[in-house]
Structures are given as C-alpha cells and as structure tokens.
Amino acid sequence: MQEIELKFLVPESRLKGLMRQARVKSSEVTQLAAHYYDTPDQQLAEAGIGLRIRKEGDAWVQTIKAGGDGIAARLEHNAVLDNEQVQAMLDNNTLMPDLTIYKNTSVAPALAEFKLKKLAKNLTRLYVTDVERTTRLLVDDSGSDGDANNHVEMAYDYGEIIHGNDDTQRDAIQEIEFELISGNIDFLFATAKTWCKRYKLCLSTVTKAERGGLLITEQQHSPAVHADLDQLNIDKKISMPAFVRAAIHNCLLQILPNSSAIVAGSEEDDHALQLYIGITRLQAALQAFASYSDEINPDWLPILKPTAMLLNEYRELAHLASHIEPNLQQQGAPTVNWTTDIDALKITPKDAVSANDFQLTLLELIAFTMSDPSLEPQADQLAVDKLAKTLSKQQAKLGKAVQELQSKKDVGSDNINIESNDLEDDDLQSVDLDDSDLENVDSKSDDIENIDLDDNDAEHELHEQLTPLLYISEFATPLLDKKKSKKKKAKKESKRWLKYLAKAQKTLNKYHNHKMYQQRYQLKSKTDSSALYGAGWFAAMLVRDLKRTEKHLAKVTDSSIFR
C-alpha cells in the first residue's frame, strides 16, 4: 500500500503546548522497539529502502518502506510475525527479516535489483530505536457530506536511535507525523497546516532509517542535495497543469532535504547554497509557468523571494570567511576578519527556513504537487503546445538585457590593467588564486576607486533573465522534440542550446559573485585597510569575467531554438 505522511521537527519552546493537545483522553501511548537492517555498506539505504522489525504493543511487525514520490508518499508493506518465533530468535540473538514474504507484493519492484538470497545473507542489524509514541486520531468534523471518512493519525515520537554495536552512540528523536488513514488528502494538509501554525513546526524529510545511517557513519547530516533532472517525470502528452506540478515537484526534491538539514541544525555552506538554488529554480518555474495552472497561489513568490535573499546574504559571507579569505592568505594577503560581519546578521539560515510563513508555503507547494491536475480547466491542453512560446518570450527579455549590458559596460573597467591567468570554477562559488593575479594589486589600488559600484542595474537585470531562462529550459526542452521526423535534430539542438545557456550562466555567475566579493572587500577597506588586497584582486577578475560572459552570451542570443 502507499503511505502518505508529513513529518515535522518540534521546537523545544512549543513542546509543552503540543503535548497538551497530543495527550488527550482518546490518545494512546505505545512503546516501540525497532531493529533496523541493511548490508554493512548500506545498499538498501542507497536504494531508498528501509527495513525493520518492530514491536508495536504486543505484536512484532516486519516493515519495508521504499519508492514513493520522494516527499510525502512511500510504498509500505507490513507483515505481522509470530511472537514465539521472534522471541526465540531474540533469545539467540538471531532475529533477522524474512525477505521471501515480498514476492508478488507492491514492493517487489523496489527489490528487483537485489538477489534476495544473497541480500538476506548480507543483512545485519545496524541500529535500533527505542521510542515512546503518542497517537491520536483526528477526524474531520466540519459537517460536510462524506467528511466522516476523513481520518488523520497524529503520532508524536520521543526517544532515541542507538548504534547496533555500540550503545553509547545515540541520537535523540523528537518529531511529529501526520498520516492520512482514510479520506481526502486535503484534510491531511489542512490538519498539518493548523498544527504547523500553532506550534511552529518545521518539515523534515529525514526518516529514522536515514538518521540511523548517519549515526553509523558518524555524520550529523546527509550531504546537500543538488538538482536532479533525471527525476523530472514528464512525457510528450503531459498537460499544462500536470507539467507545472512536475516542475515544482522536481524543485521540492532539492529544496526539502536541504531545508530539513538546516532546521535540524546544519551550518554547512552547501546546504544553504543548494537550498538557495532550489528556491531560485522554483521561483523561475512559478513565474514562467504561472498561466499553466489556475491553482498556483500568487502569495508563494513574495514569501520565497526574501527567504532566498536571506540565504544568499548568509552564504556570501560564510563563503568569504571559509574559502575566499583562506585562499587569499595562502597567496600572502593580509588577514581580514569576517566573523563580526557574519555575527551581525540578524537572521541566520535556520531562522529564515524555520519561519512559519516559509514552512506553510512548503506545505502548500507539496499539496499542490499532489493534487489532481485533471480537475483543472486546462487539463486538455498539452504543455508542449505552449512551451516554445513561453521560452521565446523569456529569451526576448534576455536579449534586451544583453543589449543593455553591452551599452553599459562597467564604468572604470578600462582603467584597470592587471594581468590575470585563466581560471575555471566547478560551481558558482569556487575561487582559486594565482600569484600572477595578485602581484600588481598594491600598485593598482588607486584604480579600485574608479569602479562605480552603484552601476549594477544592467548586470543585475541580465542575471535576473538568464538564470530563469536556463532553469525553465531544463524543464521544457525534453518535450520540444515532438516532431518525429526531426527528433534527432531537435534533440541535438536542445542539447546544444542547454550547453550554451549553462556556460553563459556559469560565467555570469562568476562575474556576479566576483563583483559582490569585490564590493564587500572594498566596503570593508573603509574600516580595515587589509581588505584592499582582496578588493584589488577581484577588480582584476571582473575585467576578464566580463569578456567571458559576453562571449558566451553571444552564442545564446545567436542560437535560439524557440523563434
């Protein structure tokens, strides 16, 4: 069967109030002792599968979870075991799952890549959980016809995850889940939103199995999740409402794991960066494809935009402190302390992501992706019939922004004549330093003042048009080879187009980031003269970055496939 549930972390400040609502007369308290199994190298976890044997009250239940939509829905199969047999195995320390019960079940395809006999021999108990679960059944009592069939189970879990071979290694569990037992999925989201508002809950996609795996590998959080277009589920016959849902779902697959890590306490730069990118992709989809669905809430963008801006401000300073500054110092630059600047930020990534309006927006976006697109008025209109026009319109905006930038090349850039070696970055933040880039900085420091730091409008507008065009093109181009006679040619054109766009965006991002770093170092130099070194180095980079950007932008504007 398919399990549909939403999981949240509970802030300590709201726990007492939440427990008063959880532990009512009709609620039940159950002790759950679970044993989780995998291969020593966690092959099941790698495949997104969780396997456990758990004592639920007086019964022992073997459960496997797999697949699903990657957000709120998963396949689940439960099998009640013989208590006497389980107890005998426990006494002999031989308790192991029986994989033969999954033949001809809904979860069989998830195990298809494994040879079950070989897998069974390699299974081991990696960790256990000791949890007190408080459950309460929530029923729709609004009085509408059929509402009596709407049931959601609230389950609050409090306990520990314990290492299977070292019980001194433990991790606390304090989370609440809402699972749809029966009825309309809208009731699940309405219920979750009510509790989220009242107790400031934060969505989490981290399962107990994932947390157990992290405990085994001595990690605090899973690695940051990048965009994965292979998980974009679309085809040529997809409708406009279904297409925009698929695009938003793909963005959420990047957003939710990274936001989950941040609300759980991660301060890693990459989680903030990938969450920022995910939100930026989501904004691009919502803006470009707004007319594809009548169910898109116009209030989403005004909440997403400031959240992205706050994340961006933090990651800029954090990257300066953790990467840029150490690299500059290796080249002989004097030390510049950015700690006070970071501490001066009023809002941290955790604050921004935990904000109630952002969490409620995530809930509404998940609900939107799980709603039925066939009920919309435009359900009979194919997305492919409108995509070319949508992209053509966006490219026209880009062309205008390119012309504007060309007419307003950086004021003062011709006054700077610092030699610099070519430099390649693998992502939009990476910076390597070379002595040849820095050797003339001190002698040219006076030229830094010739850069007009306020003349950013043209570059900003270009960035605002190019980045969304890349993201929506990635969503759309798989559908634009619709004519069978030109299929191979269309695929080749689409691939080349995306390559040009990606290179242009990479060089523009580098230019954009180097300009931001240059501005921060120059501003810092007003109170710390040591910052002039970094300001001069990045000023040198801007001259080269602009030329590269213009070169790649020319290929983009000359090779449109959407005219």
mmCIF file with all atom_site columns, N, CA, C and O in Angstrom, residues 376-421:
data_model
loop_
_atom_site.group_PDB
_atom_site.id
_atom_site.type_symbol
_atom_site.label_atom_id
_atom_site.label_alt_id
_atom_site.label_comp_id
_atom_site.label_asym_id
_atom_site.label_entity_id
_atom_site.label_seq_id
_atom_site.pdbx_PDB_ins_code
_atom_site.Cartn_x
_atom_site.Cartn_y
_atom_site.Cartn_z
_atom_site.occupancy
_atom_site.B_iso_or_equiv
_atom_site.pdbx_formal_charge
_atom_site.auth_seq_id
_atom_site.auth_comp_id
_atom_site.auth_asym_id
_atom_site.auth_atom_id
_atom_site.pdbx_PDB_model_num
ATOM 1   N N  . GLU A 1 376 ? -8.447 20.457 -13.449 1.00 0.00 ? 376 GLU A N  1
ATOM 2   C CA . GLU A 1 376 ? -8.307 21.863 -13.840 1.00 0.00 ? 376 GLU A CA 1
ATOM 3   C C  . GLU A 1 376 ? -8.897 22.123 -15.224 1.00 0.00 ? 376 GLU A C  1
ATOM 4   O O  . GLU A 1 376 ? -8.927 21.224 -16.077 1.00 0.00 ? 376 GLU A O  1
ATOM 5   N N  . PRO A 1 377 ? -9.334 23.355 -15.481 1.00 0.00 ? 377 PRO A N  1
ATOM 6   C CA . PRO A 1 377 ? -9.930 23.701 -16.782 1.00 0.00 ? 377 PRO A CA 1
ATOM 7   C C  . PRO A 1 377 ? -8.990 23.462 -17.964 1.00 0.00 ? 377 PRO A C  1
ATOM 8   O O  . PRO A 1 377 ? -9.441 23.157 -19.070 1.00 0.00 ? 377 PRO A O  1
ATOM 9   N N  . GLN A 1 378 ? -7.674 23.608 -17.750 1.00 0.00 ? 378 GLN A N  1
ATOM 10  C CA . GLN A 1 378 ? -6.713 23.477 -18.846 1.00 0.00 ? 378 GLN A CA 1
ATOM 11  C C  . GLN A 1 378 ? -6.145 22.061 -18.970 1.00 0.00 ? 378 GLN A C  1
ATOM 12  O O  . GLN A 1 378 ? -5.128 21.853 -19.625 1.00 0.00 ? 378 GLN A O  1
ATOM 13  N N  . ALA A 1 379 ? -6.814 21.112 -18.349 1.00 0.00 ? 379 ALA A N  1
ATOM 14  C CA . ALA A 1 379 ? -6.302 19.743 -18.329 1.00 0.00 ? 379 ALA A CA 1
ATOM 15  C C  . ALA A 1 379 ? -6.219 19.117 -19.716 1.00 0.00 ? 379 ALA A C  1
ATOM 16  O O  . ALA A 1 379 ? -5.474 18.162 -19.933 1.00 0.00 ? 379 ALA A O  1
ATOM 17  N N  . ASP A 1 380 ? -6.975 19.649 -20.673 1.00 0.00 ? 380 ASP A N  1
ATOM 18  C CA . ASP A 1 380 ? -6.959 19.081 -22.022 1.00 0.00 ? 380 ASP A CA 1
ATOM 19  C C  . ASP A 1 380 ? -5.952 19.778 -22.934 1.00 0.00 ? 380 ASP A C  1
ATOM 20  O O  . ASP A 1 380 ? -5.866 19.469 -24.124 1.00 0.00 ? 380 ASP A O  1
ATOM 21  N N  . GLN A 1 381 ? -5.176 20.720 -22.396 1.00 0.00 ? 381 GLN A N  1
ATOM 22  C CA . GLN A 1 381 ? -4.191 21.442 -23.200 1.00 0.00 ? 381 GLN A CA 1
ATOM 23  C C  . GLN A 1 381 ? -2.788 20.913 -22.915 1.00 0.00 ? 381 GLN A C  1
ATOM 24  O O  . GLN A 1 381 ? -2.355 20.887 -21.766 1.00 0.00 ? 381 GLN A O  1
ATOM 25  N N  . LEU A 1 382 ? -2.089 20.509 -23.985 1.00 0.00 ? 382 LEU A N  1
ATOM 26  C CA . LEU A 1 382 ? -0.762 19.944 -23.832 1.00 0.00 ? 382 LEU A CA 1
ATOM 27  C C  . LEU A 1 382 ? 0.264  21.033 -23.519 1.00 0.00 ? 382 LEU A C  1
ATOM 28  O O  . LEU A 1 382 ? 0.249  22.110 -24.124 1.00 0.00 ? 382 LEU A O  1
ATOM 29  N N  . ALA A 1 383 ? 1.170  20.720 -22.614 1.00 0.00 ? 383 ALA A N  1
ATOM 30  C CA . ALA A 1 383 ? 2.217  21.673 -22.251 1.00 0.00 ? 383 ALA A CA 1
ATOM 31  C C  . ALA A 1 383 ? 3.118  21.985 -23.440 1.00 0.00 ? 383 ALA A C  1
ATOM 32  O O  . ALA A 1 383 ? 3.559  23.121 -23.622 1.00 0.00 ? 383 ALA A O  1
ATOM 33  N N  . VAL A 1 384 ? 3.378  20.972 -24.260 1.00 0.00 ? 384 VAL A N  1
ATOM 34  C CA . VAL A 1 384 ? 4.312  21.146 -25.375 1.00 0.00 ? 384 VAL A CA 1
ATOM 35  C C  . VAL A 1 384 ? 3.829  22.200 -26.366 1.00 0.00 ? 384 VAL A C  1
ATOM 36  O O  . VAL A 1 384 ? 4.631  22.838 -27.057 1.00 0.00 ? 384 VAL A O  1
ATOM 37  N N  . ASP A 1 385 ? 2.521  22.414 -26.423 1.00 0.00 ? 385 ASP A N  1
ATOM 38  C CA . ASP A 1 385 ? 1.967  23.387 -27.366 1.00 0.00 ? 385 ASP A CA 1
ATOM 39  C C  . ASP A 1 385 ? 2.218  24.832 -26.931 1.00 0.00 ? 385 ASP A C  1
ATOM 40  O O  . ASP A 1 385 ? 2.064  25.755 -27.735 1.00 0.00 ? 385 ASP A O  1
ATOM 41  N N  . LYS A 1 386 ? 2.596  25.041 -25.690 1.00 0.00 ? 386 LYS A N  1
ATOM 42  C CA . LYS A 1 386 ? 2.795  26.401 -25.197 1.00 0.00 ? 386 LYS A CA 1
ATOM 43  C C  . LYS A 1 386 ? 4.238  26.696 -24.788 1.00 0.00 ? 386 LYS A C  1
ATOM 44  O O  . LYS A 1 386 ? 4.634  27.851 -24.636 1.00 0.00 ? 386 LYS A O  1
ATOM 45  N N  . LEU A 1 387 ? 5.034  25.656 -24.611 1.00 0.00 ? 387 LEU A N  1
ATOM 46  C CA . LEU A 1 387 ? 6.371  25.841 -24.057 1.00 0.00 ? 387 LEU A CA 1
ATOM 47  C C  . LEU A 1 387 ? 7.266  26.699 -24.939 1.00 0.00 ? 387 LEU A C  1
ATOM 48  O O  . LEU A 1 387 ? 8.003  27.558 -24.438 1.00 0.00 ? 387 LEU A O  1
ATOM 49  N N  . ALA A 1 388 ? 7.235  26.470 -26.250 1.00 0.00 ? 388 ALA A N  1
ATOM 50  C CA . ALA A 1 388 ? 8.104  27.241 -27.144 1.00 0.00 ? 388 ALA A CA 1
ATOM 51  C C  . ALA A 1 388 ? 7.811  28.737 -27.032 1.00 0.00 ? 388 ALA A C  1
ATOM 52  O O  . ALA A 1 388 ? 8.722  29.562 -27.006 1.00 0.00 ? 388 ALA A O  1
ATOM 53  N N  . LYS A 1 389 ? 6.532  29.080 -26.938 1.00 0.00 ? 389 LYS A N  1
ATOM 54  C CA . LYS A 1 389 ? 6.143  30.479 -26.819 1.00 0.00 ? 389 LYS A CA 1
ATOM 55  C C  . LYS A 1 389 ? 6.624  31.059 -25.480 1.00 0.00 ? 389 LYS A C  1
ATOM 56  O O  . LYS A 1 389 ? 7.106  32.194 -25.414 1.00 0.00 ? 389 LYS A O  1
ATOM 57  N N  . THR A 1 390 ? 6.495  30.258 -24.427 1.00 0.00 ? 390 THR A N  1
ATOM 58  C CA . THR A 1 390 ? 6.940  30.705 -23.105 1.00 0.00 ? 390 THR A CA 1
ATOM 59  C C  . THR A 1 390 ? 8.434  30.985 -23.106 1.00 0.00 ? 390 THR A C  1
ATOM 60  O O  . THR A 1 390 ? 8.899  32.021 -22.603 1.00 0.00 ? 390 THR A O  1
ATOM 61  N N  . LEU A 1 391 ? 9.202  30.077 -23.700 1.00 0.00 ? 391 LEU A N  1
ATOM 62  C CA . LEU A 1 391 ? 10.656 30.235 -23.718 1.00 0.00 ? 391 LEU A CA 1
ATOM 63  C C  . LEU A 1 391 ? 11.085 31.356 -24.655 1.00 0.00 ? 391 LEU A C  1
ATOM 64  O O  . LEU A 1 391 ? 12.060 32.066 -24.397 1.00 0.00 ? 391 LEU A O  1
ATOM 65  N N  . SER A 1 392 ? 10.382 31.508 -25.754 1.00 0.00 ? 392 SER A N  1
ATOM 66  C CA . SER A 1 392 ? 10.688 32.589 -26.692 1.00 0.00 ? 392 SER A CA 1
ATOM 67  C C  . SER A 1 392 ? 10.515 33.948 -26.016 1.00 0.00 ? 392 SER A C  1
ATOM 68  O O  . SER A 1 392 ? 11.323 34.867 -26.204 1.00 0.00 ? 392 SER A O  1
ATOM 69  N N  . LYS A 1 393 ? 9.477  34.066 -25.221 1.00 0.00 ? 393 LYS A N  1
ATOM 70  C CA . LYS A 1 393 ? 9.210  35.315 -24.501 1.00 0.00 ? 393 LYS A CA 1
ATOM 71  C C  . LYS A 1 393 ? 10.327 35.606 -23.498 1.00 0.00 ? 393 LYS A C  1
ATOM 72  O O  . LYS A 1 393 ? 10.790 36.742 -23.375 1.00 0.00 ? 393 LYS A O  1
ATOM 73  N N  . GLN A 1 394 ? 10.779 34.549 -22.808 1.00 0.00 ? 394 GLN A N  1
ATOM 74  C CA . GLN A 1 394 ? 11.850 34.730 -21.835 1.00 0.00 ? 394 GLN A CA 1
ATOM 75  C C  . GLN A 1 394 ? 13.164 35.082 -22.527 1.00 0.00 ? 394 GLN A C  1
ATOM 76  O O  . GLN A 1 394 ? 13.938 35.899 -22.047 1.00 0.00 ? 394 GLN A O  1
ATOM 77  N N  . GLN A 1 395 ? 13.392 34.472 -23.701 1.00 0.00 ? 395 GLN A N  1
ATOM 78  C CA . GLN A 1 395 ? 14.627 34.784 -24.419 1.00 0.00 ? 395 GLN A CA 1
ATOM 79  C C  . GLN A 1 395 ? 14.623 36.230 -24.923 1.00 0.00 ? 395 GLN A C  1
ATOM 80  O O  . GLN A 1 395 ? 15.672 36.884 -24.966 1.00 0.00 ? 395 GLN A O  1
ATOM 81  N N  . ALA A 1 396 ? 13.468 36.731 -25.303 1.00 0.00 ? 396 ALA A N  1
ATOM 82  C CA . ALA A 1 396 ? 13.382 38.128 -25.743 1.00 0.00 ? 396 ALA A CA 1
ATOM 83  C C  . ALA A 1 396 ? 13.784 39.072 -24.606 1.00 0.00 ? 396 ALA A C  1
ATOM 84  O O  . ALA A 1 396 ? 14.474 40.073 -24.826 1.00 0.00 ? 396 ALA A O  1
ATOM 85  N N  . LYS A 1 397 ? 13.374 38.736 -23.387 1.00 0.00 ? 397 LYS A N  1
ATOM 86  C CA . LYS A 1 397 ? 13.762 39.537 -22.233 1.00 0.00 ? 397 LYS A CA 1
ATOM 87  C C  . LYS A 1 397 ? 15.275 39.467 -22.029 1.00 0.00 ? 397 LYS A C  1
ATOM 88  O O  . LYS A 1 397 ? 15.916 40.467 -21.690 1.00 0.00 ? 397 LYS A O  1
ATOM 89  N N  . LEU A 1 398 ? 15.833 38.281 -22.249 1.00 0.00 ? 398 LEU A N  1
ATOM 90  C CA . LEU A 1 398 ? 17.276 38.130 -22.112 1.00 0.00 ? 398 LEU A CA 1
ATOM 91  C C  . LEU A 1 398 ? 18.007 38.977 -23.150 1.00 0.00 ? 398 LEU A C  1
ATOM 92  O O  . LEU A 1 398 ? 18.987 39.657 -22.825 1.00 0.00 ? 398 LEU A O  1
ATOM 93  N N  . GLY A 1 399 ? 17.536 38.936 -24.391 1.00 0.00 ? 399 GLY A N  1
ATOM 94  C CA . GLY A 1 399 ? 18.171 39.708 -25.452 1.00 0.00 ? 399 GLY A CA 1
ATOM 95  C C  . GLY A 1 399 ? 18.193 41.196 -25.140 1.00 0.00 ? 399 GLY A C  1
ATOM 96  O O  . GLY A 1 399 ? 19.196 41.880 -25.373 1.00 0.00 ? 399 GLY A O  1
ATOM 97  N N  . LYS A 1 400 ? 17.109 41.679 -24.574 1.00 0.00 ? 400 LYS A N  1
ATOM 98  C CA . LYS A 1 400 ? 17.034 43.092 -24.199 1.00 0.00 ? 400 LYS A CA 1
ATOM 99  C C  . LYS A 1 400 ? 18.029 43.409 -23.098 1.00 0.00 ? 400 LYS A C  1
ATOM 100 O O  . LYS A 1 400 ? 18.700 44.448 -23.111 1.00 0.00 ? 400 LYS A O  1
ATOM 101 N N  . ALA A 1 401 ? 18.158 42.474 -22.126 1.00 0.00 ? 401 ALA A N  1
ATOM 102 C CA . ALA A 1 401 ? 19.090 42.679 -21.020 1.00 0.00 ? 401 ALA A CA 1
ATOM 103 C C  . ALA A 1 401 ? 20.539 42.643 -21.505 1.00 0.00 ? 401 ALA A C  1
ATOM 104 O O  . ALA A 1 401 ? 21.387 43.387 -21.001 1.00 0.00 ? 401 ALA A O  1
ATOM 105 N N  . VAL A 1 402 ? 20.825 41.782 -22.496 1.00 0.00 ? 402 VAL A N  1
ATOM 106 C CA . VAL A 1 402 ? 22.175 41.711 -23.065 1.00 0.00 ? 402 VAL A CA 1
ATOM 107 C C  . VAL A 1 402 ? 22.533 43.033 -23.729 1.00 0.00 ? 402 VAL A C  1
ATOM 108 O O  . VAL A 1 402 ? 23.639 43.561 -23.557 1.00 0.00 ? 402 VAL A O  1
ATOM 109 N N  . GLN A 1 403 ? 21.610 43.571 -24.508 1.00 0.00 ? 403 GLN A N  1
ATOM 110 C CA . GLN A 1 403 ? 21.849 44.849 -25.176 1.00 0.00 ? 403 GLN A CA 1
ATOM 111 C C  . GLN A 1 403 ? 22.103 45.964 -24.156 1.00 0.00 ? 403 GLN A C  1
ATOM 112 O O  . GLN A 1 403 ? 22.963 46.826 -24.358 1.00 0.00 ? 403 GLN A O  1
ATOM 113 N N  . GLU A 1 404 ? 21.355 45.930 -23.065 1.00 0.00 ? 404 GLU A N  1
ATOM 114 C CA . GLU A 1 404 ? 21.521 46.944 -22.030 1.00 0.00 ? 404 GLU A CA 1
ATOM 115 C C  . GLU A 1 404 ? 22.899 46.851 -21.387 1.00 0.00 ? 404 GLU A C  1
ATOM 116 O O  . GLU A 1 404 ? 23.547 47.869 -21.128 1.00 0.00 ? 404 GLU A O  1
ATOM 117 N N  . LEU A 1 405 ? 23.365 45.619 -21.145 1.00 0.00 ? 405 LEU A N  1
ATOM 118 C CA . LEU A 1 405 ? 24.680 45.445 -20.547 1.00 0.00 ? 405 LEU A CA 1
ATOM 119 C C  . LEU A 1 405 ? 25.776 45.916 -21.499 1.00 0.00 ? 405 LEU A C  1
ATOM 120 O O  . LEU A 1 405 ? 26.740 46.553 -21.082 1.00 0.00 ? 405 LEU A O  1
ATOM 121 N N  . GLN A 1 406 ? 25.621 45.598 -22.783 1.00 0.00 ? 406 GLN A N  1
ATOM 122 C CA . GLN A 1 406 ? 26.631 45.989 -23.761 1.00 0.00 ? 406 GLN A CA 1
ATOM 123 C C  . GLN A 1 406 ? 26.747 47.508 -23.879 1.00 0.00 ? 406 GLN A C  1
ATOM 124 O O  . GLN A 1 406 ? 27.809 48.039 -24.174 1.00 0.00 ? 406 GLN A O  1
ATOM 125 N N  . SER A 1 407 ? 25.646 48.210 -23.637 1.00 0.00 ? 407 SER A N  1
ATOM 126 C CA . SER A 1 407 ? 25.671 49.669 -23.721 1.00 0.00 ? 407 SER A CA 1
ATOM 127 C C  . SER A 1 407 ? 26.160 50.316 -22.428 1.00 0.00 ? 407 SER A C  1
ATOM 128 O O  . SER A 1 407 ? 26.396 51.517 -22.391 1.00 0.00 ? 407 SER A O  1
ATOM 129 N N  . LYS A 1 408 ? 26.257 49.472 -21.371 1.00 0.00 ? 408 LYS A N  1
ATOM 130 C CA . LYS A 1 408 ? 26.714 50.000 -20.075 1.00 0.00 ? 408 LYS A CA 1
ATOM 131 C C  . LYS A 1 408 ? 27.806 49.106 -19.501 1.00 0.00 ? 408 LYS A C  1
ATOM 132 O O  . LYS A 1 408 ? 27.652 48.562 -18.409 1.00 0.00 ? 408 LYS A O  1
ATOM 133 N N  . LYS A 1 409 ? 28.885 48.938 -20.235 1.00 0.00 ? 409 LYS A N  1
ATOM 134 C CA . LYS A 1 409 ? 29.989 48.143 -19.717 1.00 0.00 ? 409 LYS A CA 1
ATOM 135 C C  . LYS A 1 409 ? 30.533 48.817 -18.462 1.00 0.00 ? 409 LYS A C  1
ATOM 136 O O  . LYS A 1 409 ? 30.455 50.025 -18.319 1.00 0.00 ? 409 LYS A O  1
ATOM 137 N N  . ASP A 1 410 ? 31.065 48.001 -17.592 1.00 0.00 ? 410 ASP A N  1
ATOM 138 C CA . ASP A 1 410 ? 31.486 48.506 -16.283 1.00 0.00 ? 410 ASP A CA 1
ATOM 139 C C  . ASP A 1 410 ? 32.261 49.802 -16.387 1.00 0.00 ? 410 ASP A C  1
ATOM 140 O O  . ASP A 1 410 ? 33.298 49.879 -17.045 1.00 0.00 ? 410 ASP A O  1
ATOM 141 N N  . VAL A 1 411 ? 31.776 50.826 -15.712 1.00 0.00 ? 411 VAL A N  1
ATOM 142 C CA . VAL A 1 411 ? 32.465 52.110 -15.658 1.00 0.00 ? 411 VAL A CA 1
ATOM 143 C C  . VAL A 1 411 ? 33.791 51.912 -14.927 1.00 0.00 ? 411 VAL A C  1
ATOM 144 O O  . VAL A 1 411 ? 33.842 51.372 -13.838 1.00 0.00 ? 411 VAL A O  1
ATOM 145 N N  . GLY A 1 412 ? 34.867 52.340 -15.581 1.00 0.00 ? 412 GLY A N  1
ATOM 146 C CA . GLY A 1 412 ? 36.166 52.235 -14.945 1.00 0.00 ? 412 GLY A CA 1
ATOM 147 C C  . GLY A 1 412 ? 36.901 50.954 -15.224 1.00 0.00 ? 412 GLY A C  1
ATOM 148 O O  . GLY A 1 412 ? 38.045 50.807 -14.834 1.00 0.00 ? 412 GLY A O  1
ATOM 149 N N  . SER A 1 413 ? 36.265 49.968 -15.890 1.00 0.00 ? 413 SER A N  1
ATOM 150 C CA . SER A 1 413 ? 36.957 48.707 -16.117 1.00 0.00 ? 413 SER A CA 1
ATOM 151 C C  . SER A 1 413 ? 38.157 48.875 -17.024 1.00 0.00 ? 413 SER A C  1
ATOM 152 O O  . SER A 1 413 ? 39.137 48.153 -16.910 1.00 0.00 ? 413 SER A O  1
ATOM 153 N N  . ASP A 1 414 ? 38.107 49.869 -17.944 1.00 0.00 ? 414 ASP A N  1
ATOM 154 C CA . ASP A 1 414 ? 39.241 50.097 -18.834 1.00 0.00 ? 414 ASP A CA 1
ATOM 155 C C  . ASP A 1 414 ? 40.425 50.705 -18.090 1.00 0.00 ? 414 ASP A C  1
ATOM 156 O O  . ASP A 1 414 ? 41.552 50.728 -18.595 1.00 0.00 ? 414 ASP A O  1
ATOM 157 N N  . ASN A 1 415 ? 40.180 51.245 -16.899 1.00 0.00 ? 415 ASN A N  1
ATOM 158 C CA . ASN A 1 415 ? 41.254 51.878 -16.146 1.00 0.00 ? 415 ASN A CA 1
ATOM 159 C C  . ASN A 1 415 ? 42.094 50.869 -15.380 1.00 0.00 ? 415 ASN A C  1
ATOM 160 O O  . ASN A 1 415 ? 43.109 51.222 -14.791 1.00 0.00 ? 415 ASN A O  1
ATOM 161 N N  . ILE A 1 416 ? 41.637 49.626 -15.337 1.00 0.00 ? 416 ILE A N  1
ATOM 162 C CA . ILE A 1 416 ? 42.361 48.618 -14.572 1.00 0.00 ? 416 ILE A CA 1
ATOM 163 C C  . ILE A 1 416 ? 43.107 47.710 -15.537 1.00 0.00 ? 416 ILE A C  1
ATOM 164 O O  . ILE A 1 416 ? 42.521 47.126 -16.445 1.00 0.00 ? 416 ILE A O  1
ATOM 165 N N  . ASN A 1 417 ? 44.398 47.569 -15.338 1.00 0.00 ? 417 ASN A N  1
ATOM 166 C CA . ASN A 1 417 ? 45.214 46.803 -16.266 1.00 0.00 ? 417 ASN A CA 1
ATOM 167 C C  . ASN A 1 417 ? 46.058 45.815 -15.481 1.00 0.00 ? 417 ASN A C  1
ATOM 168 O O  . ASN A 1 417 ? 47.261 45.959 -15.340 1.00 0.00 ? 417 ASN A O  1
ATOM 169 N N  . ILE A 1 418 ? 45.397 44.834 -14.924 1.00 0.00 ? 418 ILE A N  1
ATOM 170 C CA . ILE A 1 418 ? 46.079 43.845 -14.108 1.00 0.00 ? 418 ILE A CA 1
ATOM 171 C C  . ILE A 1 418 ? 46.054 42.509 -14.836 1.00 0.00 ? 418 ILE A C  1
ATOM 172 O O  . ILE A 1 418 ? 45.003 42.031 -15.245 1.00 0.00 ? 418 ILE A O  1
ATOM 173 N N  . GLU A 1 419 ? 47.199 41.913 -15.023 1.00 0.00 ? 419 GLU A N  1
ATOM 174 C CA . GLU A 1 419 ? 47.268 40.636 -15.715 1.00 0.00 ? 419 GLU A CA 1
ATOM 175 C C  . GLU A 1 419 ? 46.705 39.546 -14.824 1.00 0.00 ? 419 GLU A C  1
ATOM 176 O O  . GLU A 1 419 ? 46.981 39.488 -13.633 1.00 0.00 ? 419 GLU A O  1
ATOM 177 N N  . SER A 1 420 ? 45.923 38.620 -15.426 1.00 0.00 ? 420 SER A N  1
ATOM 178 C CA . SER A 1 420 ? 45.394 37.501 -14.644 1.00 0.00 ? 420 SER A CA 1
ATOM 179 C C  . SER A 1 420 ? 45.330 36.252 -15.492 1.00 0.00 ? 420 SER A C  1
ATOM 180 O O  . SER A 1 420 ? 45.023 36.315 -16.672 1.00 0.00 ? 420 SER A O  1
ATOM 181 N N  . ASN A 1 421 ? 45.651 35.134 -14.885 1.00 0.00 ? 421 ASN A N  1
ATOM 182 C CA . ASN A 1 421 ? 45.602 33.857 -15.584 1.00 0.00 ? 421 ASN A CA 1
ATOM 183 C C  . ASN A 1 421 ? 44.162 33.385 -15.686 1.00 0.00 ? 421 ASN A C  1
ATOM 184 O O  . ASN A 1 421 ? 43.312 33.732 -14.881 1.00 0.00 ? 421 ASN A O  1
#
